[in-house]
Structure formats: C-alpha cells, structure tokens
Short mmCIF file of C-alpha atoms and ligand atoms in Angstrom, two decimals:
data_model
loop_
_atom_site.label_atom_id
_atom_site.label_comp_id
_atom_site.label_asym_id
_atom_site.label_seq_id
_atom_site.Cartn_x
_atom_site.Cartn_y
_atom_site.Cartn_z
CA UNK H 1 -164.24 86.77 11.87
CA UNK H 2 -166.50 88.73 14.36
CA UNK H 3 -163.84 88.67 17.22
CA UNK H 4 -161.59 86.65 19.03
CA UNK H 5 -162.61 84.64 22.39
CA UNK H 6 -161.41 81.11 21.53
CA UNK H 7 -159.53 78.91 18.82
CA UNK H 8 -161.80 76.86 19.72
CA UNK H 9 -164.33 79.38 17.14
CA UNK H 10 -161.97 78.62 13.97
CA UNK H 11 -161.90 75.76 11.71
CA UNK H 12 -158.76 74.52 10.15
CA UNK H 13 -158.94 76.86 6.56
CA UNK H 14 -159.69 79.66 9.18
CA UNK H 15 -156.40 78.83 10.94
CA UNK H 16 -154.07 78.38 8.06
CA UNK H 17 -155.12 81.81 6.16
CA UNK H 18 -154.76 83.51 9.59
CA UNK H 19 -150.84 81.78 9.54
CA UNK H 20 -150.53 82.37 5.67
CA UNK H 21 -151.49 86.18 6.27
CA UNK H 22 -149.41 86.34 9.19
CA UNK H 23 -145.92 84.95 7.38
CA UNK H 24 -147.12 87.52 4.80
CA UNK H 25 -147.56 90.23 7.04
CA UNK H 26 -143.75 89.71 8.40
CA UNK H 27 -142.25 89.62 5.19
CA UNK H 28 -143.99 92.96 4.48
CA UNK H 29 -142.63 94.21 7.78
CA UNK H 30 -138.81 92.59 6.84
CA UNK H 31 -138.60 94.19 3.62
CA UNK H 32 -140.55 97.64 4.21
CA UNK H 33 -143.55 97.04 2.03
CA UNK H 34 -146.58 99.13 2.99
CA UNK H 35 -149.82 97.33 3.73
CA UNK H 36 -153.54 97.96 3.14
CA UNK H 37 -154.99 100.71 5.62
CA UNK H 38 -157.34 98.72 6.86
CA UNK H 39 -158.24 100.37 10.22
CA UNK H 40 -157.81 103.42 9.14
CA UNK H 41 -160.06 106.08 11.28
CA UNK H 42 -160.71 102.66 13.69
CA UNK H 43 -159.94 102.73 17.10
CA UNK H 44 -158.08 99.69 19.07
CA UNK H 45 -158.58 99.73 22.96
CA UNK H 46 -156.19 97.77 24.82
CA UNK H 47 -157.59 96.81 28.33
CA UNK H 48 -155.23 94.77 30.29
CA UNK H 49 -156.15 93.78 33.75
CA UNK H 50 -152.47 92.03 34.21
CA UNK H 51 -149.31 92.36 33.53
CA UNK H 52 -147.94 92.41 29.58
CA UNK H 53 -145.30 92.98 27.69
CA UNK H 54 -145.38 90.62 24.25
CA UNK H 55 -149.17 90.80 23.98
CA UNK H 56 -149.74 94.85 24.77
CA UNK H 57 -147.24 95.90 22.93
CA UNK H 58 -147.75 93.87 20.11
CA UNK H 59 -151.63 94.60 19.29
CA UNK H 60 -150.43 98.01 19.99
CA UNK H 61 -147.88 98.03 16.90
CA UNK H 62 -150.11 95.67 14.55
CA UNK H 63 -153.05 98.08 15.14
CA UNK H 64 -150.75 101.53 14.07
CA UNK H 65 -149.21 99.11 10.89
CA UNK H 66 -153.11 99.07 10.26
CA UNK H 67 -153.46 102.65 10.59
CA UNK H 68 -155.59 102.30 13.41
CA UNK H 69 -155.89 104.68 16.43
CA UNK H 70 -154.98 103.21 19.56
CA UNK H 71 -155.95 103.87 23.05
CA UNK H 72 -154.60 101.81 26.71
CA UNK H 73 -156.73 101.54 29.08
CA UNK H 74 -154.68 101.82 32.73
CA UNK H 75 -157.03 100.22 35.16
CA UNK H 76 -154.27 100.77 38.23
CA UNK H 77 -155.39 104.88 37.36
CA UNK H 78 -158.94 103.91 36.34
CA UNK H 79 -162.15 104.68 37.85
CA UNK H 80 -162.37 101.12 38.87
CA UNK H 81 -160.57 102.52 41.81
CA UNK H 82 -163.83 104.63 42.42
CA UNK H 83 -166.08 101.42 42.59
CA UNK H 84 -167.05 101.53 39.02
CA UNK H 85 -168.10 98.10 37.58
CA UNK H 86 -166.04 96.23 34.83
CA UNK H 87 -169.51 95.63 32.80
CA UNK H 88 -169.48 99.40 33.12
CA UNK H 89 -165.64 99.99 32.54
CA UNK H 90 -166.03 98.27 29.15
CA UNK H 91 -169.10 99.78 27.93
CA UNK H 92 -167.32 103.38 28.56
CA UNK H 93 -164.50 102.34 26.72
CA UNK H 94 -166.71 101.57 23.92
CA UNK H 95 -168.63 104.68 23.92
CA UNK H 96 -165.27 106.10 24.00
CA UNK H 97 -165.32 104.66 20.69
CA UNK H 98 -163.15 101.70 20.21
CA UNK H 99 -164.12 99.68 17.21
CA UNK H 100 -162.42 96.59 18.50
CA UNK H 101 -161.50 95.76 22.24
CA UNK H 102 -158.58 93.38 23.34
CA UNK H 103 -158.89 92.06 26.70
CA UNK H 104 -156.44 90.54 28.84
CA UNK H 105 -157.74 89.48 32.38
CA UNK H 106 -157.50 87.03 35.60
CA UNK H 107 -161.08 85.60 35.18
CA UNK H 108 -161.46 82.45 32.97
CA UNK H 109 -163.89 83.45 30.21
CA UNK H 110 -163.95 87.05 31.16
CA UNK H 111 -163.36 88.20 27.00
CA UNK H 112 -167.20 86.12 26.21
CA UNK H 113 -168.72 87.89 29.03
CA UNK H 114 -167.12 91.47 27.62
CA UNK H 115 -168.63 90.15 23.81
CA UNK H 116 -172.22 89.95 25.64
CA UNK H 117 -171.95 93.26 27.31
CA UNK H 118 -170.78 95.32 24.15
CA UNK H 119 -171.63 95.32 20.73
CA UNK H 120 -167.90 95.47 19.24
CA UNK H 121 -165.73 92.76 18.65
CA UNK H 122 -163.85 91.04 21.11
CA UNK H 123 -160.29 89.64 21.25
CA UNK H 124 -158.58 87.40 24.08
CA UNK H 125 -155.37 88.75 25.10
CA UNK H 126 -155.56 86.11 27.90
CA UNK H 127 -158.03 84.93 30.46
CA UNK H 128 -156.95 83.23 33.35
CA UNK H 129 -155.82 79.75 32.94
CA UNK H 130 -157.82 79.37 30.32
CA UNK H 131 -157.25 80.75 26.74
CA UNK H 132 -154.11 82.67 25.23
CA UNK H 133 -155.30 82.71 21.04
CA UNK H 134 -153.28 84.89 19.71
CA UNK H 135 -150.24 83.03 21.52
CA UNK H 136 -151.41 80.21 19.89
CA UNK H 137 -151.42 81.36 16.39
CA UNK H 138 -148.52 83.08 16.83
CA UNK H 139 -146.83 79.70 17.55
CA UNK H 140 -148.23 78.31 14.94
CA UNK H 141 -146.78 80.78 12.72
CA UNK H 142 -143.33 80.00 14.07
CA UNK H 143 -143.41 76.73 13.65
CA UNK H 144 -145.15 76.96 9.87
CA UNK H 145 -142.31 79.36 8.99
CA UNK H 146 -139.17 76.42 10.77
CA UNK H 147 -140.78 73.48 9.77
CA UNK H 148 -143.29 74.10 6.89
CA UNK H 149 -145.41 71.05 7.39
CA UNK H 150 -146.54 70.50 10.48
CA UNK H 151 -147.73 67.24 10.33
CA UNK H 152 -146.72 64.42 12.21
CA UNK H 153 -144.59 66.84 14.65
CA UNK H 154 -144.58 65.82 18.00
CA UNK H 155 -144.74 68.61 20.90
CA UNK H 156 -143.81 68.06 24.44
CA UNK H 157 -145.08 71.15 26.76
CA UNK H 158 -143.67 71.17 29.81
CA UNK H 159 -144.23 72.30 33.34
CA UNK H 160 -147.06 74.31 34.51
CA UNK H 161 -149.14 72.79 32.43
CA UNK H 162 -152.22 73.51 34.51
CA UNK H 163 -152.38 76.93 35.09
CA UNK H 164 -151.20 77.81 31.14
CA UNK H 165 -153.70 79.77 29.01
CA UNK H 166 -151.23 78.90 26.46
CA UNK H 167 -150.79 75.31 26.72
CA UNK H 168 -155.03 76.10 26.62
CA UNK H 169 -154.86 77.35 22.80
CA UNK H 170 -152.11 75.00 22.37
CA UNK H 171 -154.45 72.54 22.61
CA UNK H 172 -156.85 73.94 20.53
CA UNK H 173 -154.63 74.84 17.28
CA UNK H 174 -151.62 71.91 17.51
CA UNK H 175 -153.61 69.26 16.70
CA UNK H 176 -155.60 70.92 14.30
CA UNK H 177 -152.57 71.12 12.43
CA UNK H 178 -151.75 67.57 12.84
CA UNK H 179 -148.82 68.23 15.83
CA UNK H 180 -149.44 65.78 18.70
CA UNK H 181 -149.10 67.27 21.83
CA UNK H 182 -148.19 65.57 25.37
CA UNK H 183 -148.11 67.36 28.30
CA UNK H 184 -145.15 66.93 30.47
CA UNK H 185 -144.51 68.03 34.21
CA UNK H 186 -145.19 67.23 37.86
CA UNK H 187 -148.59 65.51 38.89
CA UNK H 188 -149.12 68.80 41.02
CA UNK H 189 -149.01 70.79 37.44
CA UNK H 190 -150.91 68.71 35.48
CA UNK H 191 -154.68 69.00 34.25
CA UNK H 192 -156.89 67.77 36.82
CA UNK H 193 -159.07 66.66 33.93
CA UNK H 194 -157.60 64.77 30.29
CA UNK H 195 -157.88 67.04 27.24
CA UNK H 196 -159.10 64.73 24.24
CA UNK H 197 -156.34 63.91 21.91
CA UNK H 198 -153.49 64.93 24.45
CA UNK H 199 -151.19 62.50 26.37
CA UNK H 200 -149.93 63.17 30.00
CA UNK H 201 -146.42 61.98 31.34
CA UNK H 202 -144.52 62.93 34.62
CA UNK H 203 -141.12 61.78 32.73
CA UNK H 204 -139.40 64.40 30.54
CA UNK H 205 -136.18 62.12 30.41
CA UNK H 206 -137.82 59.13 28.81
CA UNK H 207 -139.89 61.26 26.11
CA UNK H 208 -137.08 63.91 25.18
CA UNK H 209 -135.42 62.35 22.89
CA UNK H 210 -139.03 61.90 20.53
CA UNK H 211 -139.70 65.26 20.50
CA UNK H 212 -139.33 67.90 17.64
CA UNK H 213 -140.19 70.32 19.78
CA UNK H 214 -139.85 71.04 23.88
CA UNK H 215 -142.36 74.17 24.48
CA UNK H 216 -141.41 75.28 28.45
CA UNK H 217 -143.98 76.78 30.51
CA UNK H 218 -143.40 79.25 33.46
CA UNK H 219 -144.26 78.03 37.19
CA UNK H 220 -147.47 80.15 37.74
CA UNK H 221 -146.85 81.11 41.20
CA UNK H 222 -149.08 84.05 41.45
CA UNK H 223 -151.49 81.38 40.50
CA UNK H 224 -151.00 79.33 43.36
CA UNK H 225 -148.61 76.56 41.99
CA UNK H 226 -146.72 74.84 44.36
CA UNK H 227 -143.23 72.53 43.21
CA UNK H 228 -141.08 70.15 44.83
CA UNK H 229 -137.31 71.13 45.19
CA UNK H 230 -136.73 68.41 42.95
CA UNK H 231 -138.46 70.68 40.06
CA UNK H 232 -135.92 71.60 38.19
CA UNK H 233 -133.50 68.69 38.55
CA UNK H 234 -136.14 67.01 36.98
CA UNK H 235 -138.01 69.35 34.27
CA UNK H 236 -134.91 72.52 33.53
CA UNK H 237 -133.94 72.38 30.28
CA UNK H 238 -130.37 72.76 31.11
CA UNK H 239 -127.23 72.40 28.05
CA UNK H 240 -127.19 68.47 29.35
CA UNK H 241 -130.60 67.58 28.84
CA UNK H 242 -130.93 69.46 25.42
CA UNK H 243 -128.06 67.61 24.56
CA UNK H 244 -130.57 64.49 24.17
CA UNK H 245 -132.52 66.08 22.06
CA UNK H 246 -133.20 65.49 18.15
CA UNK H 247 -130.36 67.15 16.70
CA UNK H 248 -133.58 69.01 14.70
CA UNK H 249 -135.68 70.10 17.12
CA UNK H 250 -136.33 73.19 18.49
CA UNK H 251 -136.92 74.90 21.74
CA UNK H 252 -140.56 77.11 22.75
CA UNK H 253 -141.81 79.23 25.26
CA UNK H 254 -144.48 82.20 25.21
CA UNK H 255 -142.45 84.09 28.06
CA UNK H 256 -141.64 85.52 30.34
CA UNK H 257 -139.07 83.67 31.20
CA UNK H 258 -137.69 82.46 34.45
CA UNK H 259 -134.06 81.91 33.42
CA UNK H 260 -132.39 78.95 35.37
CA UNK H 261 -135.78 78.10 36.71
CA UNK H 262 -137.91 75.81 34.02
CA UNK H 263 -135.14 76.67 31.08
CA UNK H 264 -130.98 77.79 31.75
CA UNK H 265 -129.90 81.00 30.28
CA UNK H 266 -127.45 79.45 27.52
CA UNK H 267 -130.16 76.96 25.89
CA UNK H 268 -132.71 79.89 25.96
CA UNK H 269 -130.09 82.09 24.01
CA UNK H 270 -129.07 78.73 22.08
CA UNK H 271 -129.21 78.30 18.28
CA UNK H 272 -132.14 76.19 18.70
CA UNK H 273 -134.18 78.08 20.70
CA UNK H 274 -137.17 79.89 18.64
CA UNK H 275 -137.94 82.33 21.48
CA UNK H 276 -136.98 85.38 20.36
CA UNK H 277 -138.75 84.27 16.68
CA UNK H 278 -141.94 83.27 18.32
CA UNK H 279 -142.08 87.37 19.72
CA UNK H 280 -140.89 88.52 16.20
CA UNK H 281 -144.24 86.43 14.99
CA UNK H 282 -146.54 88.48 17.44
CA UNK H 283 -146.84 91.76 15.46
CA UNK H 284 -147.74 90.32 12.12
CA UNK H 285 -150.32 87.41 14.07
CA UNK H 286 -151.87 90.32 15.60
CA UNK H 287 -152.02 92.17 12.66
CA UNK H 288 -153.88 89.00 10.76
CA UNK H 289 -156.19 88.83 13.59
CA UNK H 290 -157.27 92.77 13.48
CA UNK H 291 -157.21 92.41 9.47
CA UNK H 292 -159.75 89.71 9.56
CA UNK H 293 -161.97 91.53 12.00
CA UNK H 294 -161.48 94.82 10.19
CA UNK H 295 -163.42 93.30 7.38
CA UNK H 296 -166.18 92.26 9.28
CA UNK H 297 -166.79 96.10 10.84
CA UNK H 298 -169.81 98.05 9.39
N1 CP W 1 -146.57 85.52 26.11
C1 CP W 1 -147.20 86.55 26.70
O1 CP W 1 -148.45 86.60 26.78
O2 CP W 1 -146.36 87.50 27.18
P1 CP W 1 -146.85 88.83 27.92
O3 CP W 1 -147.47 88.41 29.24
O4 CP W 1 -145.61 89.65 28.09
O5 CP W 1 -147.88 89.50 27.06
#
C-alpha cells in the first residue's frame, strides 16, 4: 500500500487484512507482546491543520509501537505565519526527512494534492467533509471484533450527515463489508447529492428499531451547519429512544462528542455504547496502516 488518501484505493482482501492485522495488533498491545520493528530508523510527520485528539495522538503511539521516530508539525508556530506556502510547508517537512506524512486538513482532497507534491507516502488524517480512512477502518475493526460477521448488519448514521468525513469513509468501507448503511437526519444535513447503495430518511423514530447499529454524528457548526430547535427532540439519542432499540445493537460515534446535544451523557457511557472501544481500536488501525506502508518504503 503506497499511502493512504481514500478507501476508496482498497479492495475488499485489502480491507479485511488491514482489520485482521489490526485485531492482531490490539491483542499484542492487551497482552504485552512485542511487535516487528518495522519503522525502525523511519520518521512519521504528523501535520495537522485542525484540531485532534483521537487521530494525532493515535498515529503518534502506533508509529513509536513501530519504532518509528516521530515529529508534529505545529502550523499555529509555523512559518506559514511568515507567508510560506503549504506546497512548500510539506516539501520542508519532507526534506526534514519524514518517510511517511499524515495529513489532517480543512480542504477536501488536500492529502492527493500533498501525494503529487512529495515523493513519500501519504495518509488522510481527514480532509474536509470529505474523507476520514483511518476512522473508517477503525470502525470496521470495532464492529469485526462485536459482531464478527458483518454481513447483513444494518447501520443508521445519524445527523450531520453532510459535512462528515466519516460518514465519507463510512460509505466507502460499510458496504464493502456487506453493512447497509442509511443516512438519517434533517433535510438541512443531508447529502445534497445520493451516494450509490445508501438510503436517506428524515425519520429516526420509524427506522430505530431495524437497526443493529445507530452511529451519531456531531453538528458541524464550524462548518456552517445550521439546525432547527426541534434537532434534538427529534435525532438525541436520549435513555427513551435507545430504549427502542434491538436489545443487540450497539451505539457509534467517531467523537468528539457533544454530550446532550446529538447523544445524552448516560447512553454514551451506557453498556451498549462502543465509543470508548472504537478509540481503543485507533492505535492498532493506525499501526496496520503504517505496517502496510512500511513495507512498501525503499
Ligand atoms: N474521530 C476523530 O477524528 O477525532 P479527533 O478529531 O479527536 O482526531
């Protein structure tokens, strides 16, 4: 795997090693098993252009459990601030001497333009509204490690549907794996344009009790998305509403959270709530992602 950009780039055995190495990965993390040095002397730069906590972190830990050197790039104490370009930025960091770059920024699609501009590989950390990959897999893995088979699961992801880079891989790796997927929230926070394959309802009430599994997205409102006051009377995943749900299924969300906003604080603390798993997941996806890469580095 030369780098990151998309799950669009990964066919189905792709995917399933990546989850299989991952659920591999934790257990050698659980039970203190050491794991191949695979970037040793390699350098991971982390260049975040907005805010993280999960996804920073995370690549930051996978890439030491790898042996790898990291380095952060800080752009609000960059040179940026001196007018320097980010085709420029990126290329620095490189002759710097990262080996792989992760790249989280505001721009849709900004990661493929940072793949044509430097020679190294590339991972998403998020773009925009557009892509979240690692999020994805890292779901995927949770879900693979609740449910084993994942076929014939069916996925409701609600709320700000529209401005999600997540429910964006979602998209991409659910189905794949044979989980239909409906998106669920106001008309305001819905696609403008249908995804293949994915169905679109305004009604959370009439579809809960169907679903295996209720994935809650933040309100982007840094993004621009505007709600009703009738948001979370209708979408909140309050102790009532989960109450109508399959006594099996579980509750999702990438975070971070807006507690009592799209989900209330006792259901996201609840026994069926995966959140906290789904972060536990991050380190050892991340690691499977660098791992593949690794190989792939002269
Ligand atoms: N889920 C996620 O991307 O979280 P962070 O923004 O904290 O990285």
């Amino acid at each position: 795997m030369k780098g990151l950009t998309t799950l669009g780039q990964l066919g189905v055995p792709e995917i399933r090693r990546l989850i299989d190495l991952t659920l591999s990965y934790k257990q050698d993390i659980e039970t203190g098993n050491g794991v191949e040095r695979l970037l040793q002397h390699r350098v991971v730069a982390n260049a975040f252009f907005e805010p993280s906590t999960r996804t920073l972190l995370s690549f930051e830990l996978a890439a030491k459990r790898l042996s790898g050197h990291v380095i952060t790039f800080h752009p609000e104490i960059s040179s940026s601030l001196k007018g320097e370009s980010l085709q420029d930025t990126m290329r620095t960091i490189t002759a710097i001497g990262a080996d792989i770059l992760v790249v989280r920024h505001a721009e849709n699609g900004f990661p493929d333009l940072v793949q044509e501009w430097t020679a190294v590989p590339v991972i998403n950390g998020g773009d925009g509204s557009n892509e979240h990959p690692t999020q994805g897999l890292l779901d995927a893995a949770t879900l693979t490690a609740r449910f084993s088979d994942l076929t014939g699961l069916k996925m409701g992801v609600v709320g700000d549907v529209g401005h999600s880079r997540v429910a964006g891989s979602l998209v991409q790796v659910m189905p794949t794996l044979g989980v239909d997927v409906t998106f669920i929230g106001p008309e305001s926070l819905l696609p403008e344009s249908p995804i293949g394959g994915v169905e679109v309802t305004c009604d959370l009430d009439a579809i809960l009790p169907e679903l295996d599994v209720i994935y809650l997205l933040r309100v982007q409102r840094e993004r621009g998305a505007l709600v009703g006051d009738d948001y979370e009377t209708r979408y909140r995943l309050d102790g009532k509403r989960a109450s109508r749900m399959k006594p099996e299924a579980v509750i999702m969300h990438p975070g971070p959270l807006n507690r009592g906003v799209e989900i209330a604080p006792d259901v996201a603390d609840g026994p069926r709530s995966l959140i906290l798993d789904q972060v536990r997941h991050g380190v050892p996806t991340r690691m499977a992602v660098l791992a593949e890469i690794s190989r792939t580095l002269q």
